[in-house]
Short mmCIF file of C-alpha atoms in Angstrom, two decimals:
data_model
loop_
_atom_site.label_atom_id
_atom_site.label_comp_id
_atom_site.label_asym_id
_atom_site.label_seq_id
_atom_site.Cartn_x
_atom_site.Cartn_y
_atom_site.Cartn_z
CA MET A 1 0.00 0.00 0.00
CA VAL A 2 1.56 3.24 -1.10
CA ASN A 3 1.32 6.23 1.18
CA LYS A 4 -1.03 8.91 -0.09
CA ASP A 5 1.31 11.59 1.20
CA GLN A 6 3.82 10.79 -1.58
CA TYR A 7 1.25 11.70 -4.19
CA ILE A 8 0.22 14.85 -2.39
CA LEU A 9 3.86 15.93 -2.06
CA HIS A 10 4.31 15.38 -5.79
CA LEU A 11 1.33 17.63 -6.51
CA ALA A 12 2.54 20.23 -4.02
CA ASP A 13 6.11 20.18 -5.32
CA ASN A 14 4.94 20.68 -8.91
CA SER A 15 3.02 23.80 -7.95
CA LEU A 16 5.66 25.17 -5.61
CA ILE A 17 8.63 24.83 -7.93
CA MET A 18 6.68 26.22 -10.88
CA GLY A 19 5.42 29.07 -8.68
CA HIS A 20 8.93 29.76 -7.50
CA ARG A 21 10.38 29.81 -11.01
CA LEU A 22 7.70 32.24 -12.18
CA SER A 23 8.35 34.50 -9.19
CA GLU A 24 11.83 35.05 -10.64
CA TRP A 25 10.16 37.34 -13.18
CA THR A 26 9.07 39.75 -10.42
CA GLY A 27 10.21 43.20 -11.44
CA HIS A 28 11.68 41.87 -14.69
CA GLY A 29 8.56 41.41 -16.81
CA PRO A 30 8.67 42.81 -20.34
CA ALA A 31 5.80 45.18 -19.54
CA LEU A 32 4.08 46.07 -16.28
CA GLU A 33 0.90 44.15 -17.08
CA GLN A 34 2.86 41.01 -17.89
CA ASP A 35 4.93 41.36 -14.72
CA ILE A 36 1.69 41.49 -12.74
CA ALA A 37 0.18 38.61 -14.69
CA ILE A 38 3.13 36.29 -14.11
CA THR A 39 3.37 37.11 -10.43
CA ASN A 40 -0.36 36.52 -10.04
CA ILE A 41 0.01 33.10 -11.64
CA SER A 42 2.97 32.41 -9.37
CA LEU A 43 0.91 33.40 -6.33
CA ASP A 44 -1.99 31.15 -7.37
CA LEU A 45 0.42 28.21 -7.72
CA ILE A 46 2.09 28.83 -4.37
CA GLY A 47 -1.36 29.01 -2.77
CA GLN A 48 -2.27 25.68 -4.33
CA ALA A 49 1.02 24.23 -3.10
CA ARG A 50 0.19 25.39 0.42
CA ASN A 51 -3.17 23.62 0.31
CA PHE A 52 -1.47 20.40 -0.74
CA TYR A 53 1.40 20.73 1.78
CA GLN A 54 -1.00 21.35 4.65
CA TYR A 55 -2.82 18.15 3.79
CA ALA A 56 0.43 16.21 3.37
CA ALA A 57 1.63 17.49 6.74
CA GLU A 58 -1.53 16.24 8.45
CA LEU A 59 -1.07 12.79 6.93
CA THR A 60 2.66 12.67 7.67
CA GLY A 61 2.23 13.58 11.34
CA ASN A 62 5.42 13.72 13.38
CA ASN A 63 5.15 17.50 13.79
CA ALA A 64 5.36 18.04 10.04
CA THR A 65 4.03 21.38 8.81
CA GLU A 66 3.68 22.97 5.37
CA ASP A 67 6.90 24.82 6.14
CA THR A 68 9.00 21.83 7.20
CA LEU A 69 7.91 20.02 4.05
CA ALA A 70 8.69 22.92 1.73
CA TYR A 71 11.88 24.14 3.36
CA LEU A 72 13.56 21.13 4.90
CA ARG A 73 13.42 18.48 2.21
CA ASP A 74 16.40 18.15 -0.07
CA VAL A 75 16.55 17.61 -3.84
CA ASN A 76 16.16 13.83 -3.78
CA GLU A 77 13.00 14.12 -1.70
CA TYR A 78 11.31 16.52 -4.08
CA LYS A 79 8.88 14.86 -6.49
CA ASN A 80 8.15 17.56 -9.04
CA VAL A 81 8.34 16.87 -12.76
CA LEU A 82 11.50 18.11 -14.48
CA LEU A 83 9.61 20.60 -16.66
CA VAL A 84 8.92 22.97 -13.77
CA GLU A 85 12.50 23.25 -12.59
CA LEU A 86 13.91 24.31 -15.97
CA PRO A 87 15.18 27.88 -16.16
CA ASN A 88 12.85 30.59 -17.42
CA ALA A 89 15.29 31.84 -20.08
CA ASP A 90 13.29 34.25 -22.26
CA TRP A 91 9.60 35.17 -22.36
CA ALA A 92 8.87 32.60 -25.07
CA LYS A 93 10.26 29.72 -23.03
CA THR A 94 8.45 30.83 -19.90
CA ILE A 95 5.16 31.15 -21.77
CA LEU A 96 5.56 27.72 -23.32
CA LYS A 97 6.34 26.17 -19.92
CA ILE A 98 3.21 27.71 -18.39
CA PHE A 99 1.19 26.64 -21.42
CA PHE A 100 2.26 22.99 -21.24
CA PHE A 101 2.01 22.85 -17.45
CA SER A 102 -1.33 24.62 -17.04
CA ALA A 103 -2.93 22.44 -19.72
CA TYR A 104 -1.67 19.38 -17.84
CA GLN A 105 -2.99 20.72 -14.52
CA TYR A 106 -6.32 21.58 -16.13
CA PHE A 107 -7.00 18.02 -17.30
CA LEU A 108 -5.54 16.50 -14.14
CA TYR A 109 -7.67 18.61 -11.82
CA LYS A 110 -10.77 17.90 -13.90
CA LYS A 111 -10.26 14.26 -13.02
CA MET A 112 -9.37 15.06 -9.44
CA ILE A 113 -12.60 16.88 -8.62
CA VAL A 114 -14.35 13.49 -8.60
CA ILE A 115 -11.68 11.56 -6.72
CA SER A 116 -12.84 9.72 -3.61
CA ASP A 117 -10.52 11.69 -1.32
CA GLU A 118 -12.68 14.71 -0.44
CA ARG A 119 -9.82 16.98 0.52
CA LEU A 120 -8.00 16.44 -2.78
CA ALA A 121 -11.27 16.93 -4.64
CA ALA A 122 -11.83 20.23 -2.83
CA ILE A 123 -8.32 21.49 -3.58
CA ALA A 124 -8.75 20.49 -7.22
CA GLU A 125 -12.10 22.25 -7.45
CA LYS A 126 -10.61 25.48 -6.20
CA SER A 127 -7.41 25.19 -8.23
CA LEU A 128 -9.23 24.35 -11.45
CA LYS A 129 -10.74 27.83 -11.74
CA GLU A 130 -7.33 29.45 -11.41
CA VAL A 131 -5.57 27.00 -13.70
CA ASN A 132 -8.21 27.61 -16.35
CA TYR A 133 -7.21 31.26 -16.27
CA HIS A 134 -3.48 30.41 -16.53
CA PHE A 135 -4.19 28.21 -19.50
CA ARG A 136 -6.26 30.81 -21.34
CA TRP A 137 -3.69 33.52 -20.73
CA SER A 138 -0.75 31.41 -21.84
CA SER A 139 -2.62 30.10 -24.92
CA GLU A 140 -3.14 33.67 -26.07
CA TRP A 141 0.55 34.37 -25.65
CA VAL A 142 1.56 31.21 -27.53
CA ILE A 143 -0.55 32.42 -30.46
CA ARG A 144 0.71 35.99 -30.18
CA LEU A 145 4.35 34.88 -30.21
CA GLY A 146 4.03 31.96 -32.61
CA ASP A 147 2.07 33.93 -35.16
CA GLY A 148 3.95 37.12 -34.42
CA THR A 149 7.15 38.55 -35.79
CA ASP A 150 10.01 36.56 -37.27
CA GLU A 151 11.92 36.96 -34.03
CA SER A 152 9.05 35.86 -31.78
CA HIS A 153 8.38 32.87 -34.02
CA GLN A 154 12.05 31.83 -33.92
CA ARG A 155 12.13 32.15 -30.15
CA MET A 156 9.06 29.94 -29.87
CA ILE A 157 10.65 27.31 -32.12
CA LYS A 158 13.79 27.36 -29.97
CA ALA A 159 11.72 27.12 -26.78
CA LEU A 160 9.72 24.24 -28.22
CA ASP A 161 12.89 22.44 -29.21
CA GLU A 162 14.23 22.77 -25.66
CA LEU A 163 11.03 21.94 -23.78
CA TRP A 164 9.18 19.30 -25.79
CA ASN A 165 11.17 16.36 -24.47
CA TYR A 166 10.23 17.33 -20.92
CA THR A 167 6.50 17.02 -21.54
CA GLY A 168 6.44 13.23 -21.80
CA GLU A 169 7.12 12.84 -18.08
CA LEU A 170 3.81 14.54 -17.29
CA PHE A 171 1.96 11.48 -18.60
CA MET A 172 4.11 8.72 -17.15
CA SER A 173 2.39 7.59 -13.96
CA SER A 174 4.45 6.82 -10.91
CA THR A 175 3.34 4.00 -8.62
CA TYR A 176 2.11 6.49 -6.04
CA GLU A 177 -0.11 8.49 -8.37
CA LEU A 178 -3.80 8.04 -7.59
CA ILE A 179 -4.87 9.25 -11.02
CA ASP A 180 -3.37 7.54 -14.03
CA VAL A 181 -1.98 10.49 -15.97
CA ASP A 182 -1.79 8.43 -19.13
CA LEU A 183 -5.56 8.99 -19.31
CA ILE A 184 -5.21 12.73 -19.86
CA LYS A 185 -2.51 12.51 -22.52
CA ASP A 186 -4.86 12.50 -25.50
CA ASP A 187 -6.89 15.48 -24.28
CA TRP A 188 -3.68 17.35 -23.61
CA ASN A 189 -2.29 16.58 -27.07
CA LYS A 190 -5.50 17.72 -28.73
CA LYS A 191 -5.46 21.02 -26.86
CA ILE A 192 -1.81 21.65 -27.64
CA SER A 193 -2.32 20.85 -31.32
CA ALA A 194 -5.31 23.16 -31.61
CA ILE A 195 -3.46 26.13 -30.15
CA PHE A 196 -0.27 25.35 -32.07
CA SER A 197 -2.09 25.33 -35.35
CA GLU A 198 -3.39 28.85 -34.66
CA ALA A 199 0.10 29.85 -33.60
CA THR A 200 1.63 28.49 -36.83
CA LEU A 201 3.77 26.11 -34.78
CA THR A 202 4.37 22.45 -35.54
CA VAL A 203 3.90 19.80 -32.88
CA PRO A 204 7.19 17.86 -32.70
CA THR A 205 7.17 14.15 -33.44
CA ASN A 206 10.24 13.23 -31.41
CA ASN A 207 8.74 11.76 -28.27
CA TRP A 208 11.82 11.02 -26.21
CA ALA A 209 10.92 11.82 -22.59
CA HIS A 210 13.32 13.03 -19.92
CA LYS A 211 12.13 11.69 -16.58
CA GLY A 212 13.10 10.97 -13.00
CA GLY A 213 11.66 14.01 -11.24
CA LYS A 214 8.74 12.10 -9.79
CA GLU A 215 11.21 9.71 -8.14
CA GLY A 216 13.53 12.40 -6.81
CA ILE A 217 16.10 12.30 -9.61
CA HIS A 218 16.41 15.84 -10.85
CA THR A 219 18.34 18.05 -13.24
CA GLU A 220 21.09 20.21 -11.84
CA HIS A 221 18.65 23.11 -11.69
CA LEU A 222 16.59 22.02 -8.69
CA GLY A 223 19.59 22.19 -6.37
CA TYR A 224 20.07 25.87 -7.13
CA ILE A 225 16.36 26.60 -6.73
CA LEU A 226 16.23 24.95 -3.30
CA ALA A 227 19.48 26.58 -2.22
CA GLU A 228 17.95 29.98 -2.87
CA MET A 229 14.48 29.14 -1.57
CA GLN A 230 15.59 27.31 1.56
CA PHE A 231 18.65 29.29 2.53
CA LEU A 232 16.97 31.45 5.14
CA GLN A 233 15.30 28.55 6.95
CA ARG A 234 18.46 26.49 6.87
CA ALA A 235 20.67 29.34 8.08
CA TYR A 236 18.26 30.47 10.81
CA PRO A 237 16.24 27.36 11.71
CA GLY A 238 12.77 28.08 12.95
CA CYS A 239 12.89 31.76 12.08
CA GLU A 240 9.61 33.59 11.72
CA TRP A 241 8.43 37.08 11.02
CA MET B 1 -15.48 41.11 32.80
CA ILE B 2 -18.84 39.61 32.16
CA VAL B 3 -18.98 37.56 29.01
CA GLU B 4 -22.30 37.84 27.26
CA LYS B 5 -24.06 34.49 27.41
CA ASN B 6 -26.32 33.37 24.62
CA ILE B 7 -24.46 35.20 21.89
CA SER B 8 -26.38 34.78 18.71
CA LYS B 9 -25.13 33.93 15.24
CA GLN B 10 -26.71 37.19 14.06
CA TYR B 11 -24.70 39.16 16.57
CA ILE B 12 -21.42 37.56 15.47
CA LEU B 13 -22.29 38.15 11.82
CA SER B 14 -23.00 41.79 12.57
CA LEU B 15 -19.52 42.09 14.05
CA LEU B 16 -17.96 40.33 11.09
CA GLU B 17 -19.76 42.75 8.77
CA GLU B 18 -17.68 45.50 10.35
CA ILE B 19 -14.45 43.91 9.15
CA PRO B 20 -13.43 45.26 5.73
CA ASP B 21 -11.55 43.28 3.14
CA PRO B 22 -7.99 44.65 3.44
CA GLU B 23 -7.59 45.18 -0.30
CA ILE B 24 -11.11 46.34 -1.15
CA PRO B 25 -12.17 48.13 2.03
CA VAL B 26 -15.59 49.09 0.71
CA LEU B 27 -16.59 45.43 1.04
CA SER B 28 -16.78 43.52 4.30
CA ILE B 29 -15.49 39.96 4.56
CA VAL B 30 -19.14 38.90 4.72
CA ASP B 31 -20.01 40.88 1.53
CA ILE B 32 -17.17 39.26 -0.39
CA GLY B 33 -18.19 35.74 0.65
CA ILE B 34 -15.16 34.88 2.78
CA VAL B 35 -17.30 34.19 5.87
CA ARG B 36 -19.27 31.03 5.14
CA ASN B 37 -20.89 30.22 8.48
CA VAL B 38 -20.94 30.89 12.19
CA ILE B 39 -21.59 28.01 14.57
CA ILE B 40 -22.10 28.60 18.24
CA LYS B 41 -21.75 25.58 20.50
CA ASP B 42 -21.71 25.94 24.30
CA GLU B 43 -19.63 29.09 24.54
CA GLU B 44 -17.35 28.50 21.59
CA VAL B 45 -17.85 30.56 18.49
CA GLU B 46 -16.67 28.82 15.34
CA ILE B 47 -16.26 31.02 12.29
CA ILE B 48 -15.94 29.18 9.02
CA VAL B 49 -14.06 31.02 6.30
CA THR B 50 -12.94 30.28 2.79
CA SER B 51 -10.24 32.05 0.81
CA THR B 52 -11.12 33.68 -2.48
CA TYR B 53 -8.03 32.61 -4.43
CA SER B 54 -5.65 29.84 -3.34
CA GLY B 55 -2.75 32.20 -2.85
CA CYS B 56 -4.66 35.15 -1.40
CA PRO B 57 -2.10 36.90 0.80
CA ALA B 58 -4.75 38.76 2.78
CA MET B 59 -6.15 35.69 4.56
CA ASP B 60 -3.74 35.81 7.50
CA MET B 61 -4.55 39.45 8.09
CA ILE B 62 -8.27 38.76 7.81
CA LYS B 63 -8.02 36.04 10.46
CA VAL B 64 -6.07 38.36 12.76
CA ASN B 65 -8.73 41.04 12.28
CA ILE B 66 -11.47 38.55 13.13
CA ARG B 67 -9.69 37.63 16.37
CA ILE B 68 -9.18 41.27 17.29
CA MET B 69 -12.84 42.06 16.63
CA MET B 70 -13.98 39.15 18.79
CA ALA B 71 -11.56 40.08 21.59
CA GLU B 72 -12.75 43.69 21.52
CA HIS B 73 -16.27 42.41 22.18
CA ASN B 74 -15.23 40.05 24.96
CA ILE B 75 -15.88 36.92 22.99
CA GLN B 76 -13.38 34.58 24.54
CA HIS B 77 -13.56 31.25 22.79
CA VAL B 78 -13.12 31.69 19.08
CA LYS B 79 -12.19 29.07 16.54
CA ILE B 80 -11.55 29.92 12.89
CA THR B 81 -11.92 27.02 10.47
CA ASP B 82 -10.79 26.99 6.85
CA GLN B 83 -13.22 25.49 4.39
CA LEU B 84 -12.04 24.56 0.91
CA SER B 85 -15.25 23.26 -0.57
CA PRO B 86 -17.52 24.52 -2.03
CA ALA B 87 -14.95 26.64 -3.85
CA TRP B 88 -15.42 30.39 -3.48
CA THR B 89 -17.38 31.94 -6.31
CA THR B 90 -18.45 35.48 -7.13
CA ASP B 91 -21.99 34.08 -7.45
CA TRP B 92 -22.12 34.46 -3.66
CA MET B 93 -21.73 38.20 -3.88
CA THR B 94 -24.95 40.05 -3.03
CA ASP B 95 -26.47 42.77 -5.20
CA ALA B 96 -25.78 45.24 -2.41
CA ALA B 97 -22.11 44.27 -2.49
CA ARG B 98 -21.98 44.66 -6.28
CA GLU B 99 -23.51 48.12 -5.93
CA LYS B 100 -20.89 49.09 -3.33
CA LEU B 101 -18.10 47.96 -5.64
CA ASN B 102 -19.48 49.94 -8.54
CA LYS B 103 -19.75 53.11 -6.46
CA TYR B 104 -16.16 52.58 -5.30
CA GLY B 105 -14.98 52.50 -8.90
CA ILE B 106 -14.47 48.79 -9.39
CA ALA B 107 -16.67 47.12 -12.00
CA PRO B 108 -18.40 44.24 -10.14
CA PRO B 109 -18.40 40.63 -11.36
CA ASN B 110 -21.14 40.02 -13.88
CA LEU B 111 -23.92 37.54 -13.27
CA LYS B 112 -23.20 36.11 -16.68
CA VAL B 113 -19.61 35.85 -17.86
CA THR B 114 -20.76 36.89 -21.32
CA ASP B 115 -22.23 40.20 -20.14
CA ALA B 116 -20.25 43.30 -21.09
CA VAL B 117 -18.10 44.81 -18.38
CA LYS B 118 -19.50 48.27 -17.74
CA CYS B 119 -17.44 51.33 -16.91
CA PRO B 120 -18.13 52.24 -13.27
CA LEU B 121 -17.58 55.90 -14.09
CA CYS B 122 -19.70 56.56 -17.17
CA ASN B 123 -21.69 53.27 -17.32
CA SER B 124 -20.73 52.59 -20.93
CA GLY B 125 -20.55 48.97 -22.06
CA ASN B 126 -17.96 49.95 -24.69
CA THR B 127 -14.94 48.80 -22.70
CA LYS B 128 -11.83 46.81 -23.47
CA LEU B 129 -9.71 44.37 -21.53
CA ILE B 130 -6.16 45.56 -20.97
CA SER B 131 -4.98 42.71 -18.77
CA GLN B 132 -6.63 39.69 -17.21
CA PHE B 133 -4.52 40.29 -14.12
CA GLY B 134 -4.52 43.31 -11.86
CA SER B 135 -3.28 44.58 -8.55
CA THR B 136 -4.83 41.67 -6.65
CA PRO B 137 -5.53 38.10 -7.82
CA CYS B 138 -9.26 38.91 -8.02
CA LYS B 139 -9.05 41.89 -10.38
CA ALA B 140 -8.54 42.51 -14.07
CA LEU B 141 -7.62 45.79 -15.73
CA TYR B 142 -9.99 47.41 -18.22
CA GLN B 143 -10.27 50.69 -20.06
CA CYS B 144 -13.40 52.51 -21.17
CA ASN B 145 -13.38 53.36 -24.89
CA ASP B 146 -15.85 56.18 -24.31
CA CYS B 147 -14.55 58.14 -21.33
CA LYS B 148 -11.00 56.68 -21.73
CA GLU B 149 -10.58 56.05 -18.01
CA PRO B 150 -8.90 52.81 -16.86
CA PHE B 151 -10.65 50.84 -14.12
CA ASP B 152 -10.44 47.57 -12.20
CA HIS B 153 -12.95 44.77 -12.77
CA PHE B 154 -13.65 42.20 -10.08
CA LYS B 155 -13.36 39.01 -12.09
CA CYS B 156 -16.15 36.47 -12.30
CA HIS B 157 -14.86 33.35 -10.57
#
C-alpha cells in the first residue's frame, strides 16, 4: 500500500517549484501588465502548493508542517516533474512552460474533482478555476508569439525544441499516483495541437521523454532553486516574522 | 469582565460585517463571501471562512482582524476554520455588495460571464480588456473606450 502523502507531495512540489520559477520574473517582466500577470500566476500556484502541503503534513504527522515540508526536504525528496524546474530563459520559453504545465494541470484537476478523497477533490475544485485562467492567458501568448514577428516565431521554435522532451514525463504515472496520468494525454495533445495550429507552430514528433523528477532524480537546476528558496530557513532554523 | 451568554449567530455576523476586506475596504469579509458560516456551541464561536483565491495573501490578516474584533467584544472562545469546498465563487456576492463595488470605482463581477463589463464611471458597455490580471488576484484591468478612463474589474470566478 503506497502512502497517499507521496502523491500529495508530488502535486505540491509541482506547484511550488513552478510558482517559485515564475516568481523570478518579479520586477523583470517585459511590460508592467505582464509582470503582474506572471506574479499573479505564481501566487496562485504557491497558494495551491500550500493547500497540498497542509494536507500532506496532516497525513505525515510527526510535527510536520507545510513549512517543514517545503523548506527542509532536499533535492532527492522533491517529487516535481523536471519541466517545472527548468530555467525561465526568455519570455517565449516561460510562456511555453506555463502553457504545457497549465494544460496538464487543467485536465488532471478535472479528473481530481471526482476523486474519492474529499480533501484532494476540494483542492482540485478550487485550483481548477485558477488553472483555467493560466491556460487561457498562456494560450493567447503562444498564439501571439508563434504567429507574431520573425523573431518571436524563432524564439518559440527554440523554446519548443528545448522543452518538448520534458512534456512526456507529465503522462508517465508513478506507482504512487492516484490518477493515471496516461488517461489525460490525448486530451492534452488535442489542446496543444489546436493552439499550435493557430500559432503556426508544428507539434514535434520526437517523443523522447526526460524523466526521474517524480522519483527524486532531478536536473542540476533544482539544487540551485532549493538553495535559494531554503537558505533562510536552513541558516536560521525556525525563524519567523 | 462579564462575558455575554447566549451570543447569537446574528450578533457575530453583525460584528464580522464590520471587518473590511484589506484590499477592497468598501466590502466587508461577509459581503465578499469569505465568511461562510458561524456556529455557536456551548460558549465556543466557530467562524468558518474560505479564501477567495488559493494564494490570497490577505487571509492571515483577515483572520487576525477577526480575532481582534472578537476580543474587543469580549468573545473569549473563538475558533476559525478553513473550508475549501464549495470553492469560493463570485456568485455568492450580493447585489448590495456589487452596488458598493461599482460606487467605489471597481466594475463588479457580472452575473453572466458573457455580459459586457460596464465602466463604473460613465456606465458605458464599450470597454476593453487591458490585462486579465490586476493589482490583486481577483481583479482585471480594463479601459473605457468612451470616457477613456482605466478601471479595475472584479473578475467572475
